[in-house]
Short mmCIF file of C-alpha atoms in Angstrom, two decimals:
data_model
loop_
_atom_site.label_atom_id
_atom_site.label_comp_id
_atom_site.label_asym_id
_atom_site.label_seq_id
_atom_site.Cartn_x
_atom_site.Cartn_y
_atom_site.Cartn_z
CA MET A 23 -1.14 30.83 -42.95
CA ALA A 24 -2.31 27.10 -42.69
CA VAL A 25 -2.58 25.52 -39.06
CA ARG A 26 -2.11 22.03 -38.45
CA PRO A 27 -5.34 20.37 -36.94
CA GLY A 28 -5.05 19.44 -33.19
CA LEU A 29 -4.51 16.38 -31.38
CA GLY A 30 -6.54 16.94 -28.23
CA ARG A 31 -10.18 18.58 -29.29
CA ARG A 32 -11.84 19.25 -26.01
CA LEU A 33 -14.29 21.74 -25.47
CA ILE A 34 -14.01 23.70 -22.04
CA SER A 35 -15.65 27.07 -20.63
CA GLY A 36 -15.54 30.30 -22.77
CA SER A 37 -14.03 32.11 -20.21
CA LEU A 38 -11.27 29.95 -19.89
CA VAL A 39 -10.75 30.61 -24.06
CA SER A 40 -11.21 33.85 -23.81
CA TRP A 41 -8.70 34.19 -20.96
CA LEU A 42 -5.84 32.18 -23.22
CA VAL A 43 -6.86 34.53 -26.36
CA MET A 44 -6.17 37.53 -24.54
CA SER A 45 -2.90 36.36 -22.53
CA THR A 46 -1.86 35.03 -25.78
CA ILE A 47 -2.52 38.05 -27.39
CA MET A 48 -0.50 40.51 -25.47
CA ALA A 49 2.44 38.01 -25.89
CA PRO A 50 5.06 39.66 -27.83
CA THR A 51 7.34 36.79 -28.73
CA GLN A 52 6.63 33.30 -29.93
CA VAL A 53 9.71 32.56 -27.33
CA GLN A 54 7.30 33.70 -24.66
CA ALA A 55 4.88 31.24 -25.76
CA SER A 56 7.29 28.20 -25.15
CA GLU A 57 8.03 30.26 -21.34
CA SER A 58 4.63 29.88 -20.67
CA LEU A 59 4.83 26.29 -20.70
CA GLY A 60 7.80 26.34 -18.47
CA GLU A 61 10.02 25.47 -21.25
CA SER A 62 13.14 27.33 -23.15
CA PRO A 63 13.66 27.25 -26.74
CA GLN A 64 16.40 25.58 -26.96
CA GLU A 65 14.36 22.45 -25.24
CA LYS A 66 11.50 23.20 -27.78
CA ILE A 67 13.49 21.57 -30.60
CA GLU A 68 15.55 18.81 -28.86
CA VAL A 69 12.35 16.23 -28.00
CA SER A 70 15.06 13.18 -26.74
CA PRO A 71 16.05 14.79 -23.66
CA GLU A 72 12.67 15.98 -22.74
CA VAL A 73 11.88 12.46 -22.39
CA LYS A 74 14.51 11.49 -20.30
CA ALA A 75 13.91 14.67 -18.00
CA PHE A 76 10.25 13.36 -17.63
CA LEU A 77 11.69 9.79 -17.02
CA LYS A 78 13.80 11.58 -14.86
CA ARG A 79 10.95 13.25 -12.97
CA LYS A 80 8.68 9.63 -12.95
CA GLN A 81 11.85 8.65 -10.66
CA GLU A 82 12.08 11.30 -8.70
CA ARG A 83 8.53 11.31 -7.57
CA GLU A 84 8.39 7.95 -7.00
CA ALA A 85 11.42 8.01 -4.56
CA GLU A 86 9.64 11.75 -2.94
CA LEU A 87 6.36 9.15 -2.39
CA ALA A 88 8.34 6.73 -0.74
CA SER A 89 10.04 9.57 1.88
CA LEU A 90 6.11 10.76 2.58
CA SER A 91 5.28 7.77 4.43
CA GLN A 92 8.57 6.58 5.88
CA ASP A 93 10.79 8.00 8.63
CA ILE A 94 8.22 10.08 10.02
CA ASP A 95 9.40 10.13 13.85
CA VAL A 96 6.79 10.99 16.77
CA SER A 97 7.70 13.77 18.54
CA THR A 98 9.14 13.46 22.25
CA ASP A 99 5.79 15.11 23.96
CA ARG A 100 3.54 12.59 21.98
CA GLN A 101 5.58 9.78 22.68
CA ALA A 102 5.49 10.78 26.39
CA ALA A 103 1.54 11.35 26.27
CA ILE A 104 1.45 7.68 24.72
CA ALA A 105 3.40 6.15 27.60
CA ARG A 106 0.93 8.02 30.22
CA GLU A 107 -1.82 6.61 28.35
CA ILE A 108 -0.71 3.05 28.65
CA ARG A 109 0.72 3.70 32.47
CA ALA A 110 -2.99 4.19 33.48
CA LEU A 111 -4.45 1.29 31.70
CA ASP A 112 -5.51 -1.49 34.03
CA ARG A 113 -2.70 -3.78 32.81
CA ASP A 114 -5.07 -7.25 33.40
CA ARG A 115 -4.38 -9.40 31.07
CA GLU A 116 -7.93 -8.89 28.92
CA THR A 117 -7.40 -4.88 29.12
CA LEU A 118 -4.07 -5.32 27.22
CA ASN A 119 -5.13 -7.66 24.87
CA ALA A 120 -8.17 -5.84 24.13
CA LYS A 121 -6.05 -2.44 23.88
CA ILE A 122 -3.27 -4.63 22.16
CA ILE A 123 -5.84 -5.74 19.16
CA GLY A 124 -7.64 -2.23 18.99
CA THR A 125 -4.36 -0.53 18.28
CA SER A 126 -3.70 -3.25 15.45
CA ASP A 127 -6.71 -3.08 13.69
CA THR A 128 -6.39 0.64 13.62
CA ILE A 129 -2.65 0.43 12.08
CA LYS A 130 -4.11 -1.93 9.46
CA GLY A 131 -6.97 0.60 8.24
CA LEU A 132 -4.01 3.29 8.36
CA GLU A 133 -1.84 0.97 6.07
CA THR A 134 -5.16 0.14 3.66
CA GLU A 135 -5.44 4.07 3.66
CA LEU A 136 -1.71 4.95 2.93
CA THR A 137 -1.48 2.32 -0.03
CA ASP A 138 -4.52 3.87 -1.63
CA THR A 139 -3.47 7.04 -1.03
CA GLU A 140 -0.09 6.21 -2.69
CA ARG A 141 -2.09 4.55 -5.59
CA ARG A 142 -4.26 7.37 -6.52
CA LEU A 143 -0.68 9.89 -6.16
CA LYS A 144 1.13 7.58 -8.96
CA SER A 145 -2.06 7.80 -11.13
CA LEU A 146 -2.10 10.92 -10.74
CA GLY A 147 1.39 11.69 -11.21
CA GLU A 148 1.13 9.70 -14.50
CA ASN A 149 -1.56 12.09 -15.83
CA GLU A 150 0.22 15.02 -14.92
CA ASP A 151 3.35 13.70 -16.73
CA ALA A 152 0.76 12.71 -19.89
CA VAL A 153 -0.81 16.34 -19.94
CA ARG A 154 2.99 17.89 -19.90
CA LEU A 155 4.14 15.68 -22.90
CA SER A 156 1.19 16.53 -24.64
CA LEU A 157 1.62 20.73 -24.23
CA ILE A 158 5.30 19.97 -25.20
CA SER A 159 4.29 17.86 -27.97
CA ARG A 160 2.26 20.44 -29.80
CA ARG A 161 4.29 23.52 -28.73
CA ASP A 162 4.84 24.26 -32.55
CA ILE A 163 1.37 24.28 -32.79
CA LEU A 164 0.76 26.75 -29.86
CA ALA A 165 3.64 28.99 -31.49
CA GLU A 166 1.17 29.09 -35.01
CA VAL A 167 -1.87 29.95 -32.93
CA LEU A 168 -0.06 32.56 -31.19
CA ALA A 169 1.57 33.70 -34.01
CA ALA A 170 -1.66 34.02 -35.79
CA LEU A 171 -3.81 35.53 -32.68
CA GLN A 172 -0.91 38.26 -32.78
CA ARG A 173 -1.41 39.14 -36.40
CA ILE A 174 -4.90 39.75 -35.76
CA GLY A 175 -4.23 41.88 -32.76
CA LYS A 176 -1.84 44.12 -34.25
CA ARG A 177 -3.60 44.20 -38.15
CA PRO A 178 -7.64 43.95 -37.25
CA PRO A 179 -9.93 43.75 -40.47
CA PRO A 180 -11.03 47.27 -41.44
CA ALA A 181 -14.29 48.43 -39.59
CA LEU A 182 -16.64 48.62 -43.05
CA ALA A 183 -18.95 50.89 -41.14
CA VAL A 184 -16.22 53.54 -40.72
CA ARG A 185 -13.98 53.52 -43.73
CA PRO A 186 -16.61 52.12 -46.79
CA SER A 187 -14.14 52.41 -49.46
CA ASP A 188 -12.56 49.22 -47.62
CA ALA A 189 -15.07 47.32 -48.77
CA LEU A 190 -12.99 44.82 -50.57
CA SER A 191 -10.12 44.45 -47.92
CA ALA A 192 -12.92 43.95 -45.31
CA VAL A 193 -14.28 41.12 -47.54
CA ARG A 194 -11.02 39.64 -48.12
CA SER A 195 -10.44 39.65 -44.69
CA ALA A 196 -13.85 37.89 -43.41
CA ILE A 197 -13.11 35.40 -45.90
CA LEU A 198 -9.42 34.57 -44.63
CA LEU A 199 -11.11 34.80 -40.89
CA ASN A 200 -13.74 32.43 -41.84
CA ALA A 201 -11.04 29.70 -42.91
CA VAL A 202 -8.64 30.09 -40.24
CA MET A 203 -10.41 31.58 -36.79
CA PRO A 204 -12.56 27.48 -36.75
CA GLU A 205 -9.25 25.90 -36.30
CA LEU A 206 -7.71 28.76 -34.36
CA LYS A 207 -10.56 28.33 -32.20
CA VAL A 208 -10.10 24.71 -31.94
CA GLU A 209 -6.53 24.57 -30.93
CA THR A 210 -7.14 27.03 -28.41
CA GLU A 211 -9.71 25.51 -26.73
CA ALA A 212 -7.18 21.98 -26.99
CA LEU A 213 -4.43 24.05 -25.77
CA ALA A 214 -6.52 25.79 -23.03
CA ALA A 215 -8.32 22.21 -21.94
CA ASP A 216 -4.77 20.98 -21.48
CA LEU A 217 -3.84 23.59 -19.01
CA GLU A 218 -6.76 23.54 -16.74
CA GLU A 219 -6.14 19.76 -16.48
CA LEU A 220 -2.51 20.42 -15.36
CA ASN A 221 -3.31 23.12 -12.91
CA ARG A 222 -6.15 20.74 -11.85
CA LEU A 223 -4.16 17.48 -11.35
CA ARG A 224 -1.57 19.81 -9.66
CA ALA A 225 -4.39 21.01 -6.66
CA VAL A 226 -5.60 17.26 -6.28
CA ILE A 227 -1.55 16.04 -5.90
CA ALA A 228 -0.94 18.94 -3.25
CA GLU A 229 -3.93 17.51 -1.21
CA GLU A 230 -3.15 13.92 -1.59
CA LYS A 231 0.15 14.50 -0.38
CA ASN A 232 -1.28 16.41 2.72
CA ARG A 233 -3.71 13.31 3.24
CA LEU A 234 -0.96 11.20 3.28
CA ARG A 235 1.63 12.69 5.71
CA GLY A 236 -1.40 13.09 7.99
CA ASP A 237 -2.13 9.31 7.89
CA ALA A 238 1.52 8.49 8.12
CA MET A 239 2.01 10.59 11.27
CA ARG A 240 -1.46 8.68 12.74
CA LEU A 241 0.32 5.18 11.88
CA ALA A 242 3.50 5.87 13.57
CA GLU A 243 1.81 7.42 16.55
CA GLU A 244 -0.20 4.20 16.68
CA LYS A 245 3.05 2.02 16.10
CA SER A 246 4.69 3.54 19.15
CA ARG A 247 1.46 2.85 21.26
CA LEU A 248 1.90 -0.72 20.21
CA GLU A 249 5.50 -1.57 21.06
CA LEU A 250 4.81 0.09 24.48
CA LEU A 251 1.48 -2.16 24.72
CA LEU A 252 3.68 -5.01 23.92
CA SER A 253 6.51 -4.27 25.84
CA ALA A 254 3.69 -3.90 29.09
CA LYS A 255 2.67 -7.74 28.08
CA ARG A 256 5.47 -8.81 28.13
CA GLN A 257 6.38 -7.69 31.54
CA GLU A 258 3.48 -9.65 32.61
CA HIS A 259 4.83 -12.55 31.29
CA GLN A 260 5.47 -15.49 34.04
CA LYS A 261 7.64 -17.72 32.59
CA SER A 262 11.45 -17.93 33.45
CA VAL A 263 13.69 -16.31 30.95
CA ARG A 264 16.40 -18.93 31.69
CA VAL A 265 13.94 -21.72 30.87
CA LEU A 266 13.14 -20.11 28.06
CA GLU A 267 16.26 -19.03 26.31
CA ASP A 268 16.93 -22.84 26.85
CA GLU A 269 14.41 -23.87 24.52
CA LYS A 270 14.76 -21.41 22.43
CA LYS A 271 18.61 -22.79 21.84
CA ARG A 272 17.21 -26.49 21.87
CA ALA A 273 14.40 -25.34 19.05
CA ALA A 274 17.25 -23.52 17.03
CA GLU A 275 19.20 -26.75 16.88
CA LEU A 276 16.02 -28.84 16.09
CA ALA A 277 15.37 -26.45 13.51
CA ALA A 278 19.19 -26.68 11.97
CA GLN A 279 18.69 -30.14 11.84
CA ALA A 280 15.38 -30.68 10.46
CA GLY A 281 14.79 -31.22 6.24
CA SER A 282 11.32 -29.82 6.01
CA LEU A 283 8.70 -28.10 7.80
CA GLN A 284 6.96 -31.67 8.52
CA GLU A 285 10.03 -32.55 10.30
CA LEU A 286 10.32 -29.23 12.42
CA ILE A 287 6.66 -29.64 13.75
CA ALA A 288 7.09 -33.33 14.48
CA SER A 289 10.83 -32.46 16.54
CA LEU A 290 9.39 -29.39 18.20
CA GLU A 291 6.16 -31.02 19.75
CA ALA A 292 8.16 -34.43 20.87
CA GLU A 293 11.37 -32.47 22.93
CA ILE A 294 10.43 -29.18 23.46
CA GLU A 295 8.00 -28.71 26.64
CA SER A 296 6.51 -25.74 25.09
CA ALA A 297 5.47 -27.17 22.53
CA ARG A 298 4.22 -30.12 24.01
CA GLU A 299 2.21 -28.37 26.58
CA ALA A 300 0.79 -26.25 23.41
CA ALA A 301 -0.19 -29.55 21.68
CA ARG A 302 -1.82 -30.67 24.75
CA LYS A 303 -3.79 -27.53 25.62
CA SER A 304 -4.89 -27.49 21.96
CA LYS A 305 -6.57 -30.92 22.22
CA GLN A 306 -8.08 -30.28 25.48
CA ALA A 307 -9.28 -26.65 23.88
CA ALA A 308 -10.66 -28.69 20.62
CA LEU A 309 -12.42 -30.66 22.67
CA GLU A 310 -14.10 -27.96 24.41
CA ALA A 311 -14.82 -26.26 21.41
CA LYS A 312 -16.67 -28.97 20.23
CA ARG A 313 -18.72 -29.12 23.23
CA LYS A 314 -19.82 -25.59 22.83
CA ALA A 315 -20.36 -26.03 19.01
CA SER A 316 -24.39 -25.28 19.11
CA ARG A 317 -24.11 -22.38 21.06
CA LYS A 318 -24.32 -19.02 19.41
CA PHE A 319 -21.69 -15.90 20.20
CA ASP A 320 -18.73 -14.16 18.61
CA PRO A 321 -15.82 -16.45 18.88
CA PHE A 322 -13.09 -13.35 19.34
CA SER A 323 -15.22 -11.21 21.38
CA ASP A 324 -13.33 -12.21 25.03
CA PRO A 325 -9.99 -10.80 24.76
CA GLY A 326 -8.91 -12.39 28.40
CA ARG A 327 -9.69 -16.12 26.78
CA LEU A 328 -7.17 -18.74 27.32
CA ALA A 329 -7.60 -21.15 24.53
CA PRO A 330 -9.63 -20.55 21.48
CA ALA A 331 -13.44 -20.24 21.50
CA ILE A 332 -14.21 -22.75 18.38
CA ALA A 333 -12.46 -25.24 17.13
CA PHE A 334 -9.76 -24.19 13.99
CA GLN A 335 -12.36 -26.17 11.51
CA GLU A 336 -15.08 -24.22 12.68
CA ALA A 337 -13.42 -20.77 12.24
CA LYS A 338 -13.74 -20.61 8.43
CA GLY A 339 -14.89 -17.82 6.49
CA GLN A 340 -14.41 -15.94 10.15
CA LEU A 341 -10.00 -15.21 10.29
CA PRO A 342 -8.82 -12.06 9.38
CA GLN A 343 -5.41 -12.08 7.05
CA PRO A 344 -2.17 -11.24 8.85
CA VAL A 345 -0.83 -8.20 6.88
CA VAL A 346 -2.57 -5.42 4.43
CA GLY A 347 -0.96 -6.45 0.81
CA THR A 348 -1.55 -7.46 -2.31
CA MET A 349 -1.69 -11.45 -3.36
CA LEU A 350 1.44 -12.44 -5.52
CA LYS A 351 0.92 -16.00 -5.23
CA ASP A 352 -2.21 -18.09 -4.09
CA PHE A 353 -2.13 -21.68 -2.91
CA GLY A 354 -1.55 -24.38 -5.85
CA GLN A 355 -0.15 -22.21 -8.44
CA GLU A 356 3.10 -23.52 -10.27
CA ASP A 357 5.95 -21.83 -8.83
CA GLU A 358 9.36 -21.57 -10.54
CA PHE A 359 11.02 -25.03 -9.66
CA GLY A 360 8.09 -26.75 -11.44
CA GLY A 361 6.15 -27.49 -8.59
CA LEU A 362 3.14 -26.68 -6.93
CA THR A 363 3.10 -23.65 -4.12
CA GLU A 364 2.06 -24.79 -0.69
CA GLY A 365 0.81 -21.38 0.79
CA GLN A 366 0.33 -17.93 -0.24
CA SER A 367 2.76 -15.28 -0.61
CA ILE A 368 1.46 -11.55 0.09
CA ALA A 369 3.22 -8.27 -0.47
CA THR A 370 2.95 -5.69 2.12
CA ARG A 371 4.00 -2.44 2.87
CA PRO A 372 7.42 -1.50 4.38
CA GLY A 373 7.40 -2.66 7.98
CA SER A 374 3.80 -3.36 8.21
CA ASN A 375 2.45 -5.28 11.53
CA VAL A 376 1.80 -8.82 11.30
CA THR A 377 -1.05 -10.29 13.20
CA SER A 378 -2.00 -13.64 14.31
CA PRO A 379 -4.72 -15.09 11.65
CA ALA A 380 -5.94 -17.72 14.54
CA ASP A 381 -6.01 -18.19 18.33
CA GLY A 382 -3.12 -20.87 18.70
CA TRP A 383 0.10 -21.54 20.91
CA VAL A 384 3.49 -20.42 19.50
CA VAL A 385 5.58 -23.65 18.81
CA TYR A 386 8.18 -22.15 17.21
CA SER A 387 9.99 -18.47 16.88
CA GLY A 388 13.08 -18.17 14.65
CA PRO A 389 14.69 -18.22 11.43
CA PHE A 390 14.67 -21.70 9.41
CA ARG A 391 16.28 -22.62 6.53
CA SER A 392 15.37 -20.20 3.47
CA PHE A 393 12.25 -19.02 5.07
CA GLY A 394 13.73 -16.14 6.81
CA GLN A 395 12.20 -15.96 10.12
CA LEU A 396 9.63 -18.12 10.66
CA LEU A 397 6.91 -18.46 13.31
CA ILE A 398 4.21 -21.82 13.78
CA LEU A 399 1.05 -21.47 15.62
CA ASN A 400 -0.78 -24.85 16.83
CA THR A 401 -4.59 -24.14 16.20
CA GLY A 402 -5.49 -27.43 17.50
CA ASP A 403 -7.06 -30.48 16.34
CA GLY A 404 -3.96 -31.44 13.99
CA TYR A 405 -3.72 -27.96 12.35
CA HIS A 406 -0.39 -25.39 12.28
CA VAL A 407 -0.16 -21.72 10.94
CA LEU A 408 3.07 -20.79 9.39
CA LEU A 409 4.00 -17.42 8.89
CA ALA A 410 7.32 -16.52 7.22
CA GLY A 411 9.63 -13.90 6.26
CA LEU A 412 9.05 -11.59 8.88
CA ASP A 413 11.84 -9.16 10.07
CA ARG A 414 11.22 -9.39 13.66
CA ILE A 415 9.12 -11.89 15.53
CA ASP A 416 7.01 -10.32 18.94
CA ALA A 417 5.72 -13.73 19.96
CA GLU A 418 7.56 -16.61 22.38
CA LEU A 419 7.87 -19.65 22.72
CA GLY A 420 4.71 -21.40 24.46
CA GLN A 421 2.77 -18.18 24.23
CA PHE A 422 -1.31 -18.05 23.46
CA VAL A 423 -1.91 -15.28 20.98
CA LEU A 424 -5.40 -14.07 20.35
CA THR A 425 -6.59 -13.87 16.52
CA GLY A 426 -5.42 -10.14 15.58
CA GLU A 427 -2.73 -9.76 18.14
CA PRO A 428 0.43 -8.69 16.79
CA VAL A 429 3.06 -10.98 16.66
CA GLY A 430 6.05 -9.01 14.19
CA VAL A 431 6.77 -6.67 11.61
CA MET A 432 7.71 -6.77 8.15
CA GLY A 433 11.23 -5.58 7.01
CA ALA A 434 12.05 -2.55 4.59
CA THR A 435 12.60 -5.02 1.35
CA GLN A 436 11.74 -8.64 0.32
CA TRP A 437 13.59 -11.56 2.13
CA ALA A 438 15.09 -13.34 -0.81
CA SER A 439 14.21 -17.43 -0.30
CA ALA A 440 12.57 -20.66 -1.79
CA SER A 441 8.99 -18.97 -1.37
CA THR A 442 9.15 -15.87 -2.58
CA PHE A 443 11.77 -16.60 -5.75
CA GLY A 444 10.48 -14.65 -8.64
CA LEU A 445 7.57 -13.03 -7.58
CA GLY A 446 9.25 -9.87 -9.33
CA SER A 447 8.66 -7.49 -6.23
CA THR A 448 10.94 -5.73 -4.13
CA GLN A 449 8.33 -4.94 -1.64
CA PRO A 450 8.59 -7.33 1.87
CA ILE A 451 6.45 -10.72 1.15
CA LEU A 452 4.91 -12.49 3.94
CA TYR A 453 4.70 -16.20 3.24
CA VAL A 454 1.54 -17.88 5.05
CA GLU A 455 1.23 -21.79 5.12
CA PHE A 456 -1.34 -23.74 6.56
CA ARG A 457 -1.46 -27.68 7.48
CA LYS A 458 -3.71 -30.06 9.02
CA ASP A 459 -1.53 -33.33 10.29
CA GLY A 460 1.86 -32.16 8.44
CA ARG A 461 0.42 -31.65 5.26
CA ALA A 462 -0.26 -27.95 3.39
CA ILE A 463 -3.94 -26.89 2.87
CA ASP A 464 -5.31 -24.14 0.78
CA PRO A 465 -6.12 -21.34 3.55
CA THR A 466 -8.52 -19.31 1.41
CA PRO A 467 -12.11 -21.06 2.93
CA TRP A 468 -10.55 -19.96 6.32
CA TRP A 469 -10.29 -15.78 5.16
CA ALA A 470 -13.19 -13.57 6.16
CA ARG A 471 -14.74 -11.54 3.17
CA THR A 472 -13.43 -7.97 2.57
CA GLU A 473 -15.90 -5.58 2.13
CA GLU A 474 -14.96 -5.00 -1.64
CA GLU A 475 -15.44 -8.78 -2.28
CA LYS A 476 -18.48 -8.51 -0.71
CA ALA A 477 -19.84 -5.76 -2.56
CA ARG A 478 -18.44 -8.09 -5.55
CA GLY A 479 -20.22 -10.70 -4.96
#
């Protein structure tokens, strides 16, 4: 019997080979060999349905992966414990801000870990499918190997020492075994290695899923804590609700009339008291920051500050990105309409928290044309930071927000807009734009480098 050459010939430990050989010798039929791989005899000859089954399995795995880290609710007891923790806080501005920013940093870290774990699980799942397909594609080889081993087990070569008269038969058997056994050994080792790899992948996948569930639960708890902290901070806000509502309505009217972001910013700072006050404070803060320029200190260390500690221009290379995500389109790249992008588009996890990338005053908070929910910060000295595509904004008009302070939440899917058109992603996308005196500028020089970027040099 001729045995076909193997496709994936790898060496493994002798004990595993022995186990596979012994277990397969005991198998009485070829059908049982197919069943040892979890396949039926009919599936053995129908390749196309198997490929379809694997595609379906891939879709199911992706759906399972998405559900593992979503829709996780914090238990009532845990929510009550977090609420007691918040009530016990000294609710002055500095303490609340420090707690809010610290919780937001924790959330960003957990979101990064979840994204990394999901990426690993996806890769492991693809590897598992590849091993399974490899085994299925070589079931005919496995059947021949098992059949040969069964024959050898049932009709072993004669023992020359016991039956000297069978010398010729023994020689013939030895010649046959010398011809067949090397190829049988190679095929057996390759198949056993695939089975070992399949078991290893299953164990690693189970471990990664447990890690994902744990991190998702921690993330849900931290988000619950953040919601309560933001609620406590809103209660401390002294501004009249009626005045704020009036300003919101007037800002919405101006947004409907404005033809561009530049027009919107100009009209806001001319007609909205909160925006005018923000512009005035930002100029005053910029002058104060310039006087302190020679001092060496951490500009973001004081959570009780009421104005930027340094001028926005001096914050280059120090600002954290507002979300954890993947850059889809950078500043100055060609867009779908033949022009150049004026900002950066970042794909995020569903429901990701968005934090303020810089100290600044909120001059607009609400929907604007195709940008979806838009937040505009006056960061001083003619600079503005724009964040678009949010599902919910938590910052109010006229509010001074700190670097790293949460200002909103992303939705579950992409917000279709001109800034995200043609990016080929179903994830929610945050659009970030920096402006100086009304003109869009590249945000890249302002972002702090991550540890990964530092390692790359």
